[in-house]
Amino acid sequence: MDQKGYRRESFQSSTSDEDILEIGGASLDFSMADDDPPLDREMGGFSSYNGGGMNGTSSMMDFLEEPLPGVGTYEDFNTIDWVREKSRDRDRHREITSRSKESTWALIHSVSDAFSGWLLMLLIGLLAGSLAGLIDISAHWMTDLKEGVCLADFWFNHEHCCWKSTTTFTDRDKCPEWMSWSQLILGHGEGAFAYILNYFMYVVWALLFSLLAVLLVKGFAPYACGSGIPEIKTILSGFIIRGYLGKWTLIIKTITLVLAVSSGLSLGKEGPLVHVACCCGNILCHLFTKYRKNEAKRREVLSAAAAAGVSVAFGAPIGGVLFSLEEVSYYFPLKTLWRSFFAALVAAFTLRSINPFGNSRLVLFYVEFHMPWHLLELVPFILLGIFGGLWGAFFIRSNIAWCRRRKTTKLGKYPVLEVFVVTALTALLAFPNEYTRMSTSELISELFNDCGILDSSKLCEYVNDFNSTKGDDLPDRAAGPGVYTAMWQLALALLMKVFITIFTFGMKVPSGLFIPSMAVGAIAGRLLGVAVEQLAYYHHDWAIFSGWCSQGADCITPGLYAMVGAAACLGGVTRMTVSLVVIMFELTGGLEYIVPLMAAAMTSKWVADAIGREGIYDAHIRLNGYPFLEAKEEFSHKTLAMDVMRPRRSDPPLTVITQDSMTVEDVESIINDTTYSGYPVVVSRESQRLVGFVLRRDLIISIDNARKKQDGIVSTSIIYFTDHSPPLPPSSPSMLKLRSILDLSPFTVTDQTPMEIVVDIFRKLGLRQCLVTHNGKLLGIITKKDVLKHIAQMANQDPDSILFN
């Protein structure tokens, strides 16, 4: 039996869900041999739900009374059965509850089972927070390594190196302990040759970091590339991608994320941190049987882990919970909300304890603004929202077009060369401009900053009139030459970031989109903020300024404009709203700026949605052909189940198995001749009355096991799925009872059911297939893939794009 789809040895090594973790070298190939998506479900040890049981003599045995190895696990690129998984968990919980009244030990087991979820959240928060702290510290040090080294202690970054220095506050970045590469090699840091040497070392380090990252990803964990959020959304909707949340992916993603961020590429670590946290959650699930053996329960844990990932990425625990709810989760019960909150809290507390930036803050760009905003400022805030929406729509279209080109041309065959070219171009363009040379997080921090008396940044080089200074509040002042220099440098940085990010996101290195999007918006916001500030300074007698911005007052905060612009651009790309506003408000610590943020976020979403409905993550899901059924979209077409079901009129009849008249050889022949993942069981071919549904994987394992362990099972043995064996002559070979692998309650609809109801059923129940009947007789089958193809067809898209590849 070496034919396609029936290899006995393929299931012998399958021990448990461990297989789902460890295939780190798998390639991203989702192509299916047949038009039917996989349908196998978790069946082992579930006789109470099926109504099956042990009922026979020594020659007629049901070998699935005890769960077999391989029964109850999912194959790669399969969709889980949410209804089955939830039902299994309810059965498990009922059994534990009933046993808890019998003995003290059973009561202790019941309590520990109830507590295990909270313990798991604690462990996820601790691990995710620790890894985030490690990534932050390492990335900060390696980013500074491109420009120089600390002689006293080489493991210190530039800022930490200068902490012990005796230099003045204005020269704090020029401490003798920190030496640039030209100072180290040539002995001086001035002159053209020193500049060229520093330039050369910057490019060399950037290329070294990025090439090391792409080679590690390519060689050890192909799934460690990209952001990870589109795949996590797909996994949380019930899809299995083995190895995507495994330990090799976690190790390589953690290492290469540091390298990719340090290389200076236009990417962030925030999206990949969600992937890292979900890897932590998936691996830690194996410590608890409740989560190890139930895919639906595991997805609740992964939703909470995603919240912990955003919590440590932005220092925003509440924003993390809302992000998980709004953006990535498919099934989010109230219990998961509480546990997500706890995991995000623990993760944020752990990161705060590590204190990676040495300033008691969870992120590099935490700021506090002191001046209130005025109602008239909503106009420039809404303009920033429009800019964010336009840029988001432009970026999504451009990036998807480039990624599609990468997938369909020879470009995709040379990931190392692509990373080399993009890194070289980024480094060559970035070094001459101090705003692109610094890390993107530092750039955002500088743009968010509200200028104070001691600030030495060029953005704060205003013409000072100290007679009008009152305490710490500086009035609006005329821009000095440093501000004008910073403005054109920021304009060049904006152009570079806008275009280089299109080619960077999607390369074979870990790459997040949050930080580059925020950087684009923060630059645009700061430019607009300074423009409005100067307008108010020179024309304070205009009607729009006269009522609230008198001469000598501090009324415009350019840093606030940068923050609003960052929120607008991030919203335009991801289409987040509530979670985005909360994340940005947690970053700034100011409740009074929620209205500007809400105005910008909603405007950017409206503008971007008017141009294209999909956010960047949904667009990448569609590009990759993942089987993701979007819950937010409405299906409004007037089609019926009979229009979508298969077989169609021109197709051969539906392949079925009869309940008590087919031999082992007949069933094996069906398995070998087809690649379907499940088969309806009917009373007889003539009547076509539906009995249940049986899965290909379970049939293969059961027959193989029976041949090995049960005497008398041969090719002519009858397989029956009924409670009692059919009457046969005494000389007949032993029969094989497989009732316990039969699903006696498959979901069915009639052929006249409207497709909008069918689509709703698939979305809300998480079905993988439903059977279509007419007057009680089986007509056909609708799978999740059929539904996705039909939706694509109705939207005038290519239905063959739903191929999981």
CSV table of C-alpha atoms in Angstrom, one decimal, residues 331-633:
chain,number,residue,atom,x,y,z
A,331,TYR,CA,-12.5,33.3,19.1
A,332,PHE,CA,-12.2,35.5,22.2
A,333,PRO,CA,-14.5,34.5,25.1
A,334,LEU,CA,-14.7,36.6,28.3
A,335,LYS,CA,-12.4,34.1,30.1
A,336,THR,CA,-9.7,34.7,27.5
A,337,LEU,CA,-10.1,38.5,28.0
A,338,TRP,CA,-9.3,38.2,31.7
A,339,ARG,CA,-6.3,35.9,31.1
A,340,SER,CA,-5.0,38.1,28.3
A,341,PHE,CA,-5.1,41.0,30.7
A,342,PHE,CA,-3.1,39.0,33.3
A,343,ALA,CA,-0.5,37.8,30.8
A,344,ALA,CA,0.0,41.3,29.5
A,345,LEU,CA,0.3,42.6,33.1
A,346,VAL,CA,3.0,40.0,34.0
A,347,ALA,CA,4.9,40.6,30.7
A,348,ALA,CA,4.9,44.4,31.2
A,349,PHE,CA,6.0,44.0,34.9
A,350,THR,CA,8.8,41.6,33.9
A,351,LEU,CA,10.1,44.0,31.2
A,352,ARG,CA,9.9,46.9,33.7
A,353,SER,CA,11.9,44.8,36.2
A,354,ILE,CA,14.6,44.3,33.5
A,355,ASN,CA,14.5,48.0,32.7
A,356,PRO,CA,16.2,47.6,29.3
A,357,PHE,CA,16.6,51.4,28.5
A,358,GLY,CA,17.7,52.4,32.0
A,359,ASN,CA,15.0,55.0,32.4
A,360,SER,CA,12.3,53.0,34.2
A,361,ARG,CA,10.2,53.1,31.0
A,362,LEU,CA,9.0,50.1,28.9
A,363,VAL,CA,9.7,51.7,25.6
A,364,LEU,CA,12.3,54.0,24.1
A,365,PHE,CA,9.9,56.7,23.0
A,366,TYR,CA,7.9,57.4,26.1
A,367,VAL,CA,7.0,61.1,26.3
A,368,GLU,CA,4.9,63.4,28.5
A,369,PHE,CA,3.3,66.5,27.1
A,370,HIS,CA,2.2,69.3,29.5
A,371,MET,CA,0.3,71.8,27.3
A,372,PRO,CA,-3.4,71.2,26.4
A,373,TRP,CA,-4.5,71.2,22.8
A,374,HIS,CA,-7.0,73.7,21.3
A,375,LEU,CA,-10.2,72.8,19.4
A,376,LEU,CA,-8.9,74.5,16.2
A,377,GLU,CA,-5.9,72.1,16.1
A,378,LEU,CA,-8.3,69.3,15.1
A,379,VAL,CA,-8.0,70.7,11.5
A,380,PRO,CA,-4.3,69.8,11.2
A,381,PHE,CA,-4.9,66.6,13.1
A,382,ILE,CA,-7.6,65.5,10.6
A,383,LEU,CA,-5.2,66.5,7.8
A,384,LEU,CA,-2.7,64.1,9.3
A,385,GLY,CA,-5.4,61.5,9.4
A,386,ILE,CA,-6.0,62.0,5.7
A,387,PHE,CA,-2.3,61.7,5.0
A,388,GLY,CA,-2.1,58.5,7.1
A,389,GLY,CA,-5.0,57.0,5.2
A,390,LEU,CA,-3.5,57.9,1.8
A,391,TRP,CA,-0.1,56.6,2.7
A,392,GLY,CA,-1.5,53.4,4.2
A,393,ALA,CA,-3.5,52.6,1.0
A,394,PHE,CA,-0.5,53.5,-1.2
A,395,PHE,CA,1.9,51.3,0.9
A,396,ILE,CA,-0.5,48.3,0.9
A,397,ARG,CA,-0.9,48.3,-2.8
A,398,SER,CA,2.7,48.9,-3.5
A,399,ASN,CA,4.0,46.3,-1.0
A,400,ILE,CA,1.5,43.6,-2.2
A,401,ALA,CA,2.4,44.3,-5.8
A,402,TRP,CA,6.1,43.9,-4.9
A,403,CYS,CA,5.5,40.7,-2.8
A,404,ARG,CA,3.4,39.2,-5.7
A,405,ARG,CA,6.3,39.9,-8.0
A,406,ARG,CA,8.7,38.3,-5.6
A,407,LYS,CA,6.5,35.1,-5.5
A,408,THR,CA,5.9,34.9,-9.2
A,409,THR,CA,9.3,35.7,-10.6
A,410,LYS,CA,12.9,34.5,-10.1
A,411,LEU,CA,13.4,37.2,-7.5
A,412,GLY,CA,11.9,34.9,-4.9
A,413,LYS,CA,14.7,32.3,-5.5
A,414,TYR,CA,17.4,34.7,-4.3
A,415,PRO,CA,16.4,35.9,-0.8
A,416,VAL,CA,20.0,36.4,0.3
A,417,LEU,CA,20.8,38.6,-2.7
A,418,GLU,CA,17.6,40.6,-2.2
A,419,VAL,CA,18.4,41.3,1.5
A,420,PHE,CA,22.0,42.2,0.5
A,421,VAL,CA,20.9,44.7,-2.1
A,422,VAL,CA,18.2,46.3,0.1
A,423,THR,CA,20.5,46.6,3.1
A,424,ALA,CA,23.3,48.1,1.0
A,425,LEU,CA,20.9,50.6,-0.5
A,426,THR,CA,19.4,51.5,2.9
A,427,ALA,CA,22.8,51.9,4.6
A,428,LEU,CA,24.3,54.0,1.8
A,429,LEU,CA,21.3,56.3,1.9
A,430,ALA,CA,20.9,56.4,5.7
A,431,PHE,CA,24.4,57.3,6.9
A,432,PRO,CA,24.6,60.9,5.5
A,433,ASN,CA,21.4,61.9,7.2
A,434,GLU,CA,21.5,61.8,11.0
A,435,TYR,CA,17.8,61.2,11.2
A,436,THR,CA,18.0,58.0,9.1
A,437,ARG,CA,21.3,56.9,10.6
A,438,MET,CA,19.9,56.6,14.1
A,439,SER,CA,17.6,53.7,15.0
A,440,THR,CA,14.0,54.2,14.1
A,441,SER,CA,12.9,54.0,17.7
A,442,GLU,CA,15.4,56.8,18.6
A,443,LEU,CA,14.1,58.8,15.7
A,444,ILE,CA,10.5,58.5,16.9
A,445,SER,CA,11.6,59.4,20.4
A,446,GLU,CA,13.3,62.6,19.1
A,447,LEU,CA,10.2,63.5,17.0
A,448,PHE,CA,7.8,63.0,19.9
A,449,ASN,CA,10.0,65.0,22.2
A,450,ASP,CA,8.7,68.3,23.6
A,451,CYS,CA,11.6,70.8,23.4
A,452,GLY,CA,13.0,71.9,26.8
A,453,ILE,CA,15.6,74.4,27.9
A,454,LEU,CA,18.4,71.9,28.0
A,455,ASP,CA,17.6,70.1,24.7
A,456,SER,CA,20.6,70.2,22.4
A,457,SER,CA,18.9,68.6,19.4
A,458,LYS,CA,18.7,70.5,16.1
A,459,LEU,CA,15.0,70.2,16.3
A,460,CYS,CA,15.1,72.4,19.4
A,461,GLU,CA,17.5,75.2,18.1
A,462,TYR,CA,15.1,78.0,18.4
A,463,VAL,CA,15.9,81.7,18.8
A,464,ASN,CA,15.7,82.0,22.6
A,465,ASP,CA,14.3,85.0,24.5
A,466,PHE,CA,14.9,84.1,28.1
A,467,ASN,CA,13.1,87.2,29.4
A,468,SER,CA,9.8,85.6,28.4
A,469,THR,CA,10.5,82.2,29.8
A,470,LYS,CA,8.3,81.2,32.8
A,471,GLY,CA,9.6,78.3,34.7
A,472,ASP,CA,10.0,75.2,32.6
A,473,ASP,CA,7.4,76.3,30.0
A,474,LEU,CA,9.1,77.8,26.9
A,475,PRO,CA,7.0,80.1,24.7
A,476,ASP,CA,6.6,79.5,21.0
A,477,ARG,CA,9.8,80.9,19.5
A,478,ALA,CA,11.2,81.7,16.1
A,479,ALA,CA,12.9,78.8,14.4
A,480,GLY,CA,16.7,79.0,14.3
A,481,PRO,CA,19.0,77.7,11.5
A,482,GLY,CA,19.2,74.3,13.2
A,483,VAL,CA,15.4,73.8,13.0
A,484,TYR,CA,15.5,74.7,9.2
A,485,THR,CA,18.3,72.2,8.7
A,486,ALA,CA,16.4,69.6,10.6
A,487,MET,CA,13.3,70.2,8.5
A,488,TRP,CA,14.9,69.5,5.1
A,489,GLN,CA,16.8,66.5,6.6
A,490,LEU,CA,13.5,65.2,7.9
A,491,ALA,CA,11.8,65.7,4.5
A,492,LEU,CA,14.5,63.6,2.9
A,493,ALA,CA,14.2,61.0,5.6
A,494,LEU,CA,10.4,60.9,5.0
A,495,LEU,CA,10.9,60.2,1.3
A,496,MET,CA,13.4,57.5,2.0
A,497,LYS,CA,11.3,55.8,4.7
A,498,VAL,CA,8.2,55.9,2.4
A,499,PHE,CA,9.8,54.1,-0.5
A,500,ILE,CA,12.4,51.8,1.2
A,501,THR,CA,9.8,50.3,3.6
A,502,ILE,CA,7.8,49.0,0.6
A,503,PHE,CA,10.7,46.8,-0.5
A,504,THR,CA,11.8,45.8,3.0
A,505,PHE,CA,8.5,44.4,4.5
A,506,GLY,CA,8.2,40.8,3.3
A,507,MET,CA,11.9,40.0,2.9
A,508,LYS,CA,13.2,36.8,4.4
A,509,VAL,CA,14.2,38.4,7.7
A,510,PRO,CA,12.0,39.2,10.7
A,511,SER,CA,10.3,42.5,9.9
A,512,GLY,CA,7.7,44.4,11.7
A,513,LEU,CA,5.7,47.3,10.3
A,514,PHE,CA,4.6,49.2,13.4
A,515,ILE,CA,7.8,51.2,13.8
A,516,PRO,CA,8.4,52.2,10.2
A,517,SER,CA,4.7,53.2,9.8
A,518,MET,CA,4.9,55.3,13.0
A,519,ALA,CA,8.2,56.9,11.8
A,520,VAL,CA,6.6,58.0,8.5
A,521,GLY,CA,3.7,59.6,10.4
A,522,ALA,CA,5.9,61.1,13.1
A,523,ILE,CA,8.1,62.8,10.5
A,524,ALA,CA,5.1,64.2,8.6
A,525,GLY,CA,3.5,65.3,11.9
A,526,ARG,CA,6.6,67.0,13.2
A,527,LEU,CA,7.0,68.9,9.9
A,528,LEU,CA,3.4,70.0,10.1
A,529,GLY,CA,3.7,70.8,13.8
A,530,VAL,CA,6.7,73.1,13.3
A,531,ALA,CA,4.9,74.8,10.3
A,532,VAL,CA,1.8,75.5,12.5
A,533,GLU,CA,4.0,76.7,15.4
A,534,GLN,CA,5.9,79.2,13.1
A,535,LEU,CA,2.6,80.3,11.6
A,536,ALA,CA,1.2,81.0,15.1
A,537,TYR,CA,4.4,82.8,16.1
A,538,TYR,CA,4.6,85.1,13.2
A,539,HIS,CA,0.8,85.6,12.7
A,540,HIS,CA,-0.5,85.5,16.2
A,541,ASP,CA,-2.8,88.4,15.4
A,542,TRP,CA,-4.7,86.3,12.8
A,543,ALA,CA,-8.3,85.5,13.8
A,544,ILE,CA,-7.7,81.7,14.1
A,545,PHE,CA,-4.9,82.3,16.6
A,546,SER,CA,-6.0,85.5,18.4
A,547,GLY,CA,-8.3,83.9,20.9
A,548,TRP,CA,-5.9,81.3,22.3
A,549,CYS,CA,-2.4,81.8,21.1
A,550,SER,CA,-1.1,85.2,22.2
A,551,GLN,CA,2.5,86.4,21.8
A,552,GLY,CA,4.8,84.8,24.3
A,553,ALA,CA,2.5,81.9,25.0
A,554,ASP,CA,3.4,78.2,24.6
A,555,CYS,CA,0.4,77.0,22.6
A,556,ILE,CA,1.6,74.6,19.8
A,557,THR,CA,3.4,71.3,20.7
A,558,PRO,CA,5.1,69.9,17.6
A,559,GLY,CA,5.8,66.6,19.4
A,560,LEU,CA,2.0,66.1,19.8
A,561,TYR,CA,1.6,66.5,16.0
A,562,ALA,CA,4.3,63.8,15.5
A,563,MET,CA,2.4,61.5,17.9
A,564,VAL,CA,-0.9,62.1,16.1
A,565,GLY,CA,0.8,61.6,12.7
A,566,ALA,CA,2.3,58.3,13.9
A,567,ALA,CA,-1.1,57.0,15.0
A,568,ALA,CA,-2.7,58.1,11.7
A,569,CYS,CA,-0.1,56.3,9.5
A,570,LEU,CA,-0.2,53.1,11.7
A,571,GLY,CA,-4.0,53.2,11.5
A,572,GLY,CA,-3.9,53.6,7.7
A,573,VAL,CA,-1.7,50.6,7.3
A,574,THR,CA,-3.2,48.2,9.8
A,575,ARG,CA,-6.8,49.6,10.0
A,576,MET,CA,-6.7,49.4,13.8
A,577,THR,CA,-8.8,51.9,15.7
A,578,VAL,CA,-9.6,51.3,19.4
A,579,SER,CA,-6.5,49.4,20.2
A,580,LEU,CA,-4.3,51.9,18.3
A,581,VAL,CA,-5.6,54.9,20.3
A,582,VAL,CA,-5.1,53.1,23.6
A,583,ILE,CA,-1.6,52.0,22.7
A,584,MET,CA,-0.7,55.6,21.7
A,585,PHE,CA,-2.3,57.0,24.9
A,586,GLU,CA,-0.4,54.5,27.0
A,587,LEU,CA,2.8,55.5,25.3
A,588,THR,CA,2.4,59.2,26.2
A,589,GLY,CA,0.7,59.0,29.6
A,590,GLY,CA,-1.7,61.8,28.7
A,591,LEU,CA,-5.5,61.2,28.8
A,592,GLU,CA,-6.3,64.6,27.4
A,593,TYR,CA,-4.8,63.7,23.9
A,594,ILE,CA,-7.3,60.8,23.3
A,595,VAL,CA,-9.6,63.0,21.2
A,596,PRO,CA,-6.9,64.1,18.7
A,597,LEU,CA,-5.7,60.5,18.4
A,598,MET,CA,-9.3,59.2,17.9
A,599,ALA,CA,-9.9,61.9,15.2
A,600,ALA,CA,-6.7,61.0,13.3
A,601,ALA,CA,-7.2,57.2,13.7
A,602,MET,CA,-10.8,57.3,12.4
A,603,THR,CA,-10.0,59.7,9.5
A,604,SER,CA,-7.1,57.5,8.4
A,605,LYS,CA,-9.3,54.4,8.5
A,606,TRP,CA,-12.1,56.1,6.5
A,607,VAL,CA,-9.7,57.4,3.9
A,608,ALA,CA,-7.8,54.1,3.5
A,609,ASP,CA,-11.1,52.0,3.5
A,610,ALA,CA,-12.4,54.3,0.7
A,611,ILE,CA,-9.4,53.3,-1.5
A,612,GLY,CA,-9.1,49.6,-0.4
A,613,ARG,CA,-11.0,47.6,2.2
A,614,GLU,CA,-8.1,45.4,3.4
A,615,GLY,CA,-5.4,46.2,6.0
A,616,ILE,CA,-1.9,45.0,5.4
A,617,TYR,CA,-2.3,41.8,7.3
A,618,ASP,CA,-5.5,40.8,5.5
A,619,ALA,CA,-3.9,41.6,2.2
A,620,HIS,CA,-0.9,39.3,3.0
A,621,ILE,CA,-3.3,36.5,4.1
A,622,ARG,CA,-5.1,36.8,0.7
A,623,LEU,CA,-1.8,37.0,-1.2
A,624,ASN,CA,-0.6,33.7,0.5
A,625,GLY,CA,-4.0,32.0,-0.1
A,626,TYR,CA,-4.5,31.1,3.6
A,627,PRO,CA,-7.9,29.7,4.4
A,628,PHE,CA,-9.0,32.7,6.5
A,629,LEU,CA,-12.7,33.4,6.6
A,630,GLU,CA,-13.0,37.1,7.5
A,631,ALA,CA,-15.6,37.6,10.2
A,632,LYS,CA,-15.9,41.4,9.6
A,633,GLU,CA,-17.1,41.1,5.9
